[in-house]
Amino acid sequence: MLDTKAEVNVITRAAADELGLLVRTDLLLVLKAVSEDTRVFDRACEDVEIDIRSVVNYQTLLVLNKSEHTLILKAPFFYNT
């Protein structure tokens, strides 16, 4: 494995809909976790404004239909070599 310092942002479809985010559906992305679990993302929200204590950043959020967490920001993932 190679730690590329890459990070991923994830939101549930229900939360994206509730926030009125524009959801792209013309893509397919699969991530494989260190535990060998795979997650399929078939949707994404691009250029979402994230404002935390007046620090504003624009991020792409990958959309999952179900997750135990509503929003995950900057979760690291690894590249399997």
PDB file of C-alpha atoms in Angstrom, residues 10-21 23 43 45 62-67 69-71:
ATOM      1  CA  VAL A  10     -18.603  11.651   1.686  1.00  0.00           C
ATOM      2  CA  ILE A  11     -22.243  12.651   2.180  1.00  0.00           C
ATOM      3  CA  THR A  12     -25.402  10.565   2.246  1.00  0.00           C
ATOM      4  CA  ARG A  13     -27.906  10.976  -0.568  1.00  0.00           C
ATOM      5  CA  ALA A  14     -30.596  11.954   1.967  1.00  0.00           C
ATOM      6  CA  ALA A  15     -28.408  14.764   3.363  1.00  0.00           C
ATOM      7  CA  ALA A  16     -27.481  16.001  -0.131  1.00  0.00           C
ATOM      8  CA  ASP A  17     -31.168  16.119  -1.078  1.00  0.00           C
ATOM      9  CA  GLU A  18     -32.098  17.845   2.185  1.00  0.00           C
ATOM     10  CA  LEU A  19     -29.428  20.517   1.587  1.00  0.00           C
ATOM     11  CA  GLY A  20     -30.563  21.003  -2.016  1.00  0.00           C
ATOM     12  CA  LEU A  21     -27.162  20.116  -3.464  1.00  0.00           C
ATOM     13  CA  VAL A  23     -25.971  15.806  -7.550  1.00  0.00           C
ATOM     14  CA  ARG A  43     -22.969  10.286  -7.671  1.00  0.00           C
ATOM     15  CA  CYS A  45     -21.715  16.981  -5.587  1.00  0.00           C
ATOM     16  CA  LEU A  62     -19.015  11.729  -3.028  1.00  0.00           C
ATOM     17  CA  VAL A  63     -22.555  10.481  -2.454  1.00  0.00           C
ATOM     18  CA  LEU A  64     -23.458   7.197  -0.752  1.00  0.00           C
ATOM     19  CA  ASN A  65     -27.016   5.940  -0.509  1.00  0.00           C
ATOM     20  CA  LYS A  66     -26.495   4.768   3.079  1.00  0.00           C
ATOM     21  CA  SER A  67     -23.835   5.329   5.710  1.00  0.00           C
ATOM     22  CA  HIS A  69     -22.407   8.941   9.216  1.00  0.00           C
ATOM     23  CA  THR A  70     -24.244  11.749   7.398  1.00  0.00           C
ATOM     24  CA  LEU A  71     -21.104  13.683   6.410  1.00  0.00           C
TER      25      LEU A  71
END
